[in-house]
């Protein structure tokens, strides 16, 4: 039986990039200590906050503002509901009853994907980069897996204006998975990503031979037209405006 968790929820280590260890020690400078403490205590009061990647950042701010360790221990323990651990326990029980581990993993992942799609908040997602100040380590880990890349494609389609999702699509393209980005509107959000997708589509046509031309050519044509409309046309309009104003 595999020891791998089906619901990853472990927090980063002290001083890691994910917890913002490289941030300046004066994060709370200029803020009232009492306000900082109340803001942090509010976060500590949310369910399972101890599992959040930002836990160490919040602890750091709280203690720098003179917060009491006793309050932290009480709030984190009282609000620990162990959702991730419960999922892992149930998954292990299913495996012990004879269900295949891969089937259990697929069931958990599919349910989690449906919940994320249903409850996704673009504003909260965009705030991740404001709080982290850099690419979160967990995001880079997620795009290494097909299941979660597919999730990001679906979310990017539903929320095209979300900066976090657009950045994630670029990360996926940078990692060499542009061939998976079959959605035209997702690919056309950024010129660099679109160029890679277009190049991959063209290579598919050339490598596929005449027998696959009927299937691949329409997709390539649609990508080309949408790409011109969403990327190149606004660029040309901007150039024209500059010429007319000069």
mmCIF file of C-alpha atoms in Angstrom:
data_model
loop_
_atom_site.group_PDB
_atom_site.id
_atom_site.type_symbol
_atom_site.label_atom_id
_atom_site.label_comp_id
_atom_site.label_asym_id
_atom_site.label_seq_id
_atom_site.Cartn_x
_atom_site.Cartn_y
_atom_site.Cartn_z
ATOM 1 C CA UNK A 1 0.000 0.000 0.000
ATOM 2 C CA UNK A 2 1.363 3.389 -0.967
ATOM 3 C CA UNK A 3 2.227 5.875 1.741
ATOM 4 C CA UNK A 4 1.521 8.916 -0.422
ATOM 5 C CA UNK A 5 -1.140 11.299 0.847
ATOM 6 C CA UNK A 6 -4.193 11.816 -1.334
ATOM 7 C CA UNK A 7 -4.742 15.301 0.051
ATOM 8 C CA UNK A 8 -1.568 17.308 0.401
ATOM 9 C CA UNK A 9 -1.806 19.881 3.167
ATOM 10 C CA UNK A 10 1.590 20.064 4.835
ATOM 11 C CA UNK A 11 2.944 23.527 5.559
ATOM 12 C CA UNK A 12 6.363 24.699 4.326
ATOM 13 C CA UNK A 13 9.419 24.732 6.546
ATOM 14 C CA UNK A 14 10.721 27.806 8.327
ATOM 15 C CA UNK A 15 12.799 30.074 6.102
ATOM 16 C CA UNK A 16 11.663 28.449 2.850
ATOM 17 C CA UNK A 17 10.725 30.512 -0.173
ATOM 18 C CA UNK A 18 7.089 29.528 0.231
ATOM 19 C CA UNK A 19 6.821 31.103 3.665
ATOM 20 C CA UNK A 20 8.470 34.327 2.560
ATOM 21 C CA UNK A 21 11.571 33.774 4.686
ATOM 22 C CA UNK A 22 13.497 36.078 2.392
ATOM 23 C CA UNK A 23 11.117 38.942 3.087
ATOM 24 C CA UNK A 24 12.375 41.912 4.977
ATOM 25 C CA UNK A 25 12.035 41.664 8.748
ATOM 26 C CA UNK A 26 10.208 44.934 8.765
ATOM 27 C CA UNK A 27 7.009 43.592 7.135
ATOM 28 C CA UNK A 28 4.834 45.227 9.740
ATOM 29 C CA UNK A 29 6.658 48.563 9.869
ATOM 30 C CA UNK A 30 4.261 51.472 9.853
ATOM 31 C CA UNK A 31 1.320 49.364 11.000
ATOM 32 C CA UNK A 32 -0.195 49.629 14.468
ATOM 33 C CA UNK A 33 0.819 46.595 16.541
ATOM 34 C CA UNK A 34 -2.698 46.123 17.886
ATOM 35 C CA UNK A 35 -4.154 46.137 14.371
ATOM 36 C CA UNK A 36 -1.561 43.636 13.170
ATOM 37 C CA UNK A 37 -2.322 41.341 16.092
ATOM 38 C CA UNK A 38 -6.071 41.485 15.445
ATOM 39 C CA UNK A 39 -5.578 40.811 11.743
ATOM 40 C CA UNK A 40 -3.399 37.792 12.506
ATOM 41 C CA UNK A 41 -5.742 36.488 15.213
ATOM 42 C CA UNK A 42 -8.599 36.636 12.718
ATOM 43 C CA UNK A 43 -6.615 34.396 10.369
ATOM 44 C CA UNK A 44 -5.672 32.018 13.178
ATOM 45 C CA UNK A 45 -9.398 31.668 13.914
ATOM 46 C CA UNK A 46 -10.224 30.243 10.474
ATOM 47 C CA UNK A 47 -10.618 26.454 10.102
ATOM 48 C CA UNK A 48 -7.365 24.547 9.554
ATOM 49 C CA UNK A 49 -5.318 27.724 9.173
ATOM 50 C CA UNK A 50 -2.303 25.822 10.489
ATOM 51 C CA UNK A 51 -2.296 23.974 7.130
ATOM 52 C CA UNK A 52 -2.112 27.179 5.072
ATOM 53 C CA UNK A 53 1.155 27.969 3.222
ATOM 54 C CA UNK A 54 1.032 31.506 4.675
ATOM 55 C CA UNK A 55 1.005 30.309 8.302
ATOM 56 C CA UNK A 56 4.664 31.176 8.949
ATOM 57 C CA UNK A 57 4.328 34.640 7.424
ATOM 58 C CA UNK A 58 1.372 35.321 9.706
ATOM 59 C CA UNK A 59 3.153 33.940 12.775
ATOM 60 C CA UNK A 60 6.157 36.124 12.000
ATOM 61 C CA UNK A 61 4.043 39.289 11.736
ATOM 62 C CA UNK A 62 2.095 38.414 14.875
ATOM 63 C CA UNK A 63 5.157 37.882 17.070
ATOM 64 C CA UNK A 64 6.915 40.948 15.668
ATOM 65 C CA UNK A 65 3.854 42.935 16.739
ATOM 66 C CA UNK A 66 4.204 41.592 20.289
ATOM 67 C CA UNK A 67 1.546 38.900 20.106
ATOM 68 C CA UNK A 68 1.127 36.254 22.797
ATOM 69 C CA UNK A 69 2.103 32.635 21.957
ATOM 70 C CA UNK A 70 -0.701 31.344 24.188
ATOM 71 C CA UNK A 71 -3.353 32.947 21.958
ATOM 72 C CA UNK A 72 -1.803 31.390 18.856
ATOM 73 C CA UNK A 73 -1.699 27.905 20.355
ATOM 74 C CA UNK A 74 -5.285 28.145 21.563
ATOM 75 C CA UNK A 75 -6.766 29.453 18.308
ATOM 76 C CA UNK A 76 -4.848 27.120 15.994
ATOM 77 C CA UNK A 77 -5.707 24.054 18.073
ATOM 78 C CA UNK A 78 -9.370 24.987 18.575
ATOM 79 C CA UNK A 79 -9.861 25.590 14.849
ATOM 80 C CA UNK A 80 -7.965 22.543 13.646
ATOM 81 C CA UNK A 81 -10.549 20.348 11.904
ATOM 82 C CA UNK A 82 -8.077 17.994 10.190
ATOM 83 C CA UNK A 83 -9.860 17.955 6.829
ATOM 84 C CA UNK A 84 -6.785 16.815 4.902
ATOM 85 C CA UNK A 85 -5.925 14.128 7.432
ATOM 86 C CA UNK A 86 -9.514 12.860 7.449
ATOM 87 C CA UNK A 87 -9.478 12.529 3.661
ATOM 88 C CA UNK A 88 -6.247 10.554 3.842
ATOM 89 C CA UNK A 89 -7.688 8.294 6.542
ATOM 90 C CA UNK A 90 -10.847 7.596 4.523
ATOM 91 C CA UNK A 91 -8.721 6.893 1.455
ATOM 92 C CA UNK A 92 -6.668 4.367 3.402
ATOM 93 C CA UNK A 93 -9.862 2.688 4.635
ATOM 94 C CA UNK A 94 -11.130 2.367 1.059
ATOM 95 C CA UNK A 95 -7.864 0.752 0.002
ATOM 96 C CA UNK A 96 -8.083 -1.670 2.928
ATOM 97 C CA UNK A 97 -11.554 -2.715 1.758
ATOM 98 C CA UNK A 98 -10.123 -3.698 -1.624
ATOM 99 C CA UNK A 99 -10.501 -0.579 -3.770
ATOM 100 C CA UNK A 100 -7.534 -0.003 -6.084
ATOM 101 C CA UNK A 101 -5.236 2.844 -4.894
ATOM 102 C CA UNK A 102 -5.333 4.557 -8.300
ATOM 103 C CA UNK A 103 -9.135 4.490 -8.260
ATOM 104 C CA UNK A 104 -9.165 6.052 -4.795
ATOM 105 C CA UNK A 105 -6.716 8.739 -5.871
ATOM 106 C CA UNK A 106 -8.762 9.523 -8.975
ATOM 107 C CA UNK A 107 -11.958 9.758 -6.920
ATOM 108 C CA UNK A 108 -10.391 12.162 -4.427
ATOM 109 C CA UNK A 109 -8.792 14.315 -7.120
ATOM 110 C CA UNK A 110 -11.962 14.550 -9.219
ATOM 111 C CA UNK A 111 -14.043 15.570 -6.205
ATOM 112 C CA UNK A 112 -11.461 18.142 -5.181
ATOM 113 C CA UNK A 113 -11.385 19.530 -8.733
ATOM 114 C CA UNK A 114 -15.167 19.931 -8.757
ATOM 115 C CA UNK A 115 -15.048 21.785 -5.432
ATOM 116 C CA UNK A 116 -12.294 24.104 -6.640
ATOM 117 C CA UNK A 117 -14.161 24.919 -9.849
ATOM 118 C CA UNK A 118 -17.368 25.575 -7.898
ATOM 119 C CA UNK A 119 -15.872 27.781 -5.190
ATOM 120 C CA UNK A 120 -12.964 29.441 -7.019
ATOM 121 C CA UNK A 121 -12.627 33.153 -6.202
ATOM 122 C CA UNK A 122 -10.458 35.108 -8.705
ATOM 123 C CA UNK A 123 -9.887 37.984 -6.276
ATOM 124 C CA UNK A 124 -8.591 35.688 -3.557
ATOM 125 C CA UNK A 125 -6.444 33.897 -6.112
ATOM 126 C CA UNK A 126 -4.895 37.172 -7.269
ATOM 127 C CA UNK A 127 -4.183 38.132 -3.657
ATOM 128 C CA UNK A 128 -1.866 35.106 -3.389
ATOM 129 C CA UNK A 129 0.868 36.953 -5.266
ATOM 130 C CA UNK A 130 0.343 40.068 -3.170
ATOM 131 C CA UNK A 131 0.856 38.090 0.026
ATOM 132 C CA UNK A 132 3.589 35.742 -1.188
ATOM 133 C CA UNK A 133 5.595 38.260 -3.207
ATOM 134 C CA UNK A 134 6.794 35.443 -5.478
ATOM 135 C CA UNK A 135 5.618 32.259 -7.162
ATOM 136 C CA UNK A 136 4.335 29.924 -4.415
ATOM 137 C CA UNK A 137 6.199 26.624 -4.231
ATOM 138 C CA UNK A 138 2.930 24.685 -4.153
ATOM 139 C CA UNK A 139 1.875 26.210 -7.481
ATOM 140 C CA UNK A 140 5.024 24.965 -9.198
ATOM 141 C CA UNK A 141 4.409 21.531 -7.683
ATOM 142 C CA UNK A 142 0.814 21.462 -8.939
ATOM 143 C CA UNK A 143 1.636 22.203 -12.578
ATOM 144 C CA UNK A 144 3.905 19.157 -12.630
ATOM 145 C CA UNK A 145 0.783 16.952 -12.529
ATOM 146 C CA UNK A 146 -1.634 16.453 -15.428
ATOM 147 C CA UNK A 147 -4.707 16.494 -13.181
ATOM 148 C CA UNK A 148 -4.021 19.957 -11.828
ATOM 149 C CA UNK A 149 -2.884 21.400 -15.149
ATOM 150 C CA UNK A 150 -6.261 20.372 -16.542
ATOM 151 C CA UNK A 151 -7.901 22.144 -13.600
ATOM 152 C CA UNK A 152 -6.026 25.364 -14.358
ATOM 153 C CA UNK A 153 -7.086 25.200 -18.020
ATOM 154 C CA UNK A 154 -10.749 24.942 -16.992
ATOM 155 C CA UNK A 155 -10.437 27.743 -14.450
ATOM 156 C CA UNK A 156 -8.627 29.988 -16.944
ATOM 157 C CA UNK A 157 -11.470 29.472 -19.412
ATOM 158 C CA UNK A 158 -14.051 30.417 -16.793
ATOM 159 C CA UNK A 159 -12.052 33.366 -15.389
ATOM 160 C CA UNK A 160 -10.028 34.885 -18.272
ATOM 161 C CA UNK A 161 -9.299 38.095 -16.338
ATOM 162 C CA UNK A 162 -7.715 36.364 -13.336
ATOM 163 C CA UNK A 163 -4.053 37.397 -13.217
ATOM 164 C CA UNK A 164 -3.048 34.391 -11.135
ATOM 165 C CA UNK A 165 -4.537 31.978 -13.683
ATOM 166 C CA UNK A 166 -2.977 33.780 -16.649
ATOM 167 C CA UNK A 167 0.372 33.646 -14.902
ATOM 168 C CA UNK A 168 -0.136 29.939 -14.187
ATOM 169 C CA UNK A 169 -0.910 29.231 -17.849
ATOM 170 C CA UNK A 170 2.365 30.945 -18.747
ATOM 171 C CA UNK A 171 4.185 28.831 -16.141
ATOM 172 C CA UNK A 172 2.692 25.719 -17.719
ATOM 173 C CA UNK A 173 3.812 26.879 -21.156
ATOM 174 C CA UNK A 174 7.295 27.690 -19.826
ATOM 175 C CA UNK A 175 7.479 24.149 -18.440
ATOM 176 C CA UNK A 176 6.950 22.744 -21.949
ATOM 177 C CA UNK A 177 3.300 21.707 -21.749
ATOM 178 C CA UNK A 178 1.997 24.149 -24.383
ATOM 179 C CA UNK A 179 0.772 21.206 -26.459
ATOM 180 C CA UNK A 180 -1.924 20.632 -23.832
ATOM 181 C CA UNK A 181 -3.300 24.159 -24.100
ATOM 182 C CA UNK A 182 -5.926 23.330 -26.699
ATOM 183 C CA UNK A 183 -8.344 26.031 -25.585
ATOM 184 C CA UNK A 184 -8.018 28.939 -27.991
ATOM 185 C CA UNK A 185 -9.118 31.722 -25.645
ATOM 186 C CA UNK A 186 -6.764 30.525 -22.918
ATOM 187 C CA UNK A 187 -3.804 30.351 -25.281
ATOM 188 C CA UNK A 188 -4.492 33.763 -26.793
ATOM 189 C CA UNK A 189 -4.428 35.676 -23.512
ATOM 190 C CA UNK A 190 -0.665 36.189 -23.806
ATOM 191 C CA UNK A 191 1.414 36.639 -26.951
ATOM 192 C CA UNK A 192 4.302 34.468 -25.724
ATOM 193 C CA UNK A 193 2.004 31.572 -24.822
ATOM 194 C CA UNK A 194 0.045 31.928 -28.051
ATOM 195 C CA UNK A 195 3.262 31.831 -30.106
ATOM 196 C CA UNK A 196 4.288 28.556 -28.498
ATOM 197 C CA UNK A 197 0.852 27.001 -28.948
ATOM 198 C CA UNK A 198 0.767 28.142 -32.577
ATOM 199 C CA UNK A 199 4.223 26.681 -33.196
ATOM 200 C CA UNK A 200 3.166 23.387 -31.612
ATOM 201 C CA UNK A 201 -0.015 23.299 -33.723
ATOM 202 C CA UNK A 202 1.983 23.920 -36.891
ATOM 203 C CA UNK A 203 4.420 21.147 -35.960
ATOM 204 C CA UNK A 204 1.466 18.812 -35.413
ATOM 205 C CA UNK A 205 0.215 19.527 -38.930
ATOM 206 C CA UNK A 206 3.619 18.969 -40.502
ATOM 207 C CA UNK A 207 4.316 15.784 -38.545
ATOM 208 C CA UNK A 208 0.813 14.370 -38.913
ATOM 209 C CA UNK A 209 0.966 13.865 -42.653
ATOM 210 C CA UNK A 210 -1.849 14.179 -45.155
ATOM 211 C CA UNK A 211 -3.984 11.541 -43.431
ATOM 212 C CA UNK A 212 -4.403 13.817 -40.371
ATOM 213 C CA UNK A 213 -4.573 17.084 -42.289
ATOM 214 C CA UNK A 214 -8.374 17.151 -42.348
ATOM 215 C CA UNK A 215 -8.448 16.916 -38.550
ATOM 216 C CA UNK A 216 -5.546 19.208 -37.649
ATOM 217 C CA UNK A 217 -5.900 22.002 -40.203
ATOM 218 C CA UNK A 218 -9.268 23.401 -38.970
ATOM 219 C CA UNK A 219 -7.936 23.628 -35.399
ATOM 220 C CA UNK A 220 -4.849 25.436 -36.644
ATOM 221 C CA UNK A 221 -6.953 27.859 -38.711
ATOM 222 C CA UNK A 222 -9.197 28.695 -35.752
ATOM 223 C CA UNK A 223 -6.160 29.294 -33.538
ATOM 224 C CA UNK A 224 -4.648 31.573 -36.153
ATOM 225 C CA UNK A 225 -7.812 33.658 -36.611
ATOM 226 C CA UNK A 226 -8.490 34.000 -32.888
ATOM 227 C CA UNK A 227 -4.867 34.796 -32.243
ATOM 228 C CA UNK A 228 -4.922 37.625 -34.762
ATOM 229 C CA UNK A 229 -8.145 39.048 -33.315
ATOM 230 C CA UNK A 230 -7.106 38.854 -29.655
ATOM 231 C CA UNK A 231 -3.388 39.546 -29.884
ATOM 232 C CA UNK A 232 -2.272 41.153 -33.124
ATOM 233 C CA UNK A 233 -5.340 43.273 -33.967
ATOM 234 C CA UNK A 234 -5.190 45.366 -30.740
ATOM 235 C CA UNK A 235 -1.445 45.756 -31.309
ATOM 236 C CA UNK A 236 -1.997 47.028 -34.862
ATOM 237 C CA UNK A 237 -4.751 49.374 -33.685
ATOM 238 C CA UNK A 238 -2.358 50.828 -31.133
ATOM 239 C CA UNK A 239 0.268 51.376 -33.804
ATOM 240 C CA UNK A 240 -2.310 53.073 -36.036
ATOM 241 C CA UNK A 241 -3.366 55.402 -33.205
ATOM 242 C CA UNK A 242 0.241 56.439 -32.646
ATOM 243 C CA UNK A 243 0.700 57.192 -36.345
ATOM 244 C CA UNK A 244 -2.509 59.239 -36.516
ATOM 245 C CA UNK A 245 -1.589 61.268 -33.447
ATOM 246 C CA UNK A 246 1.921 62.058 -34.708
#
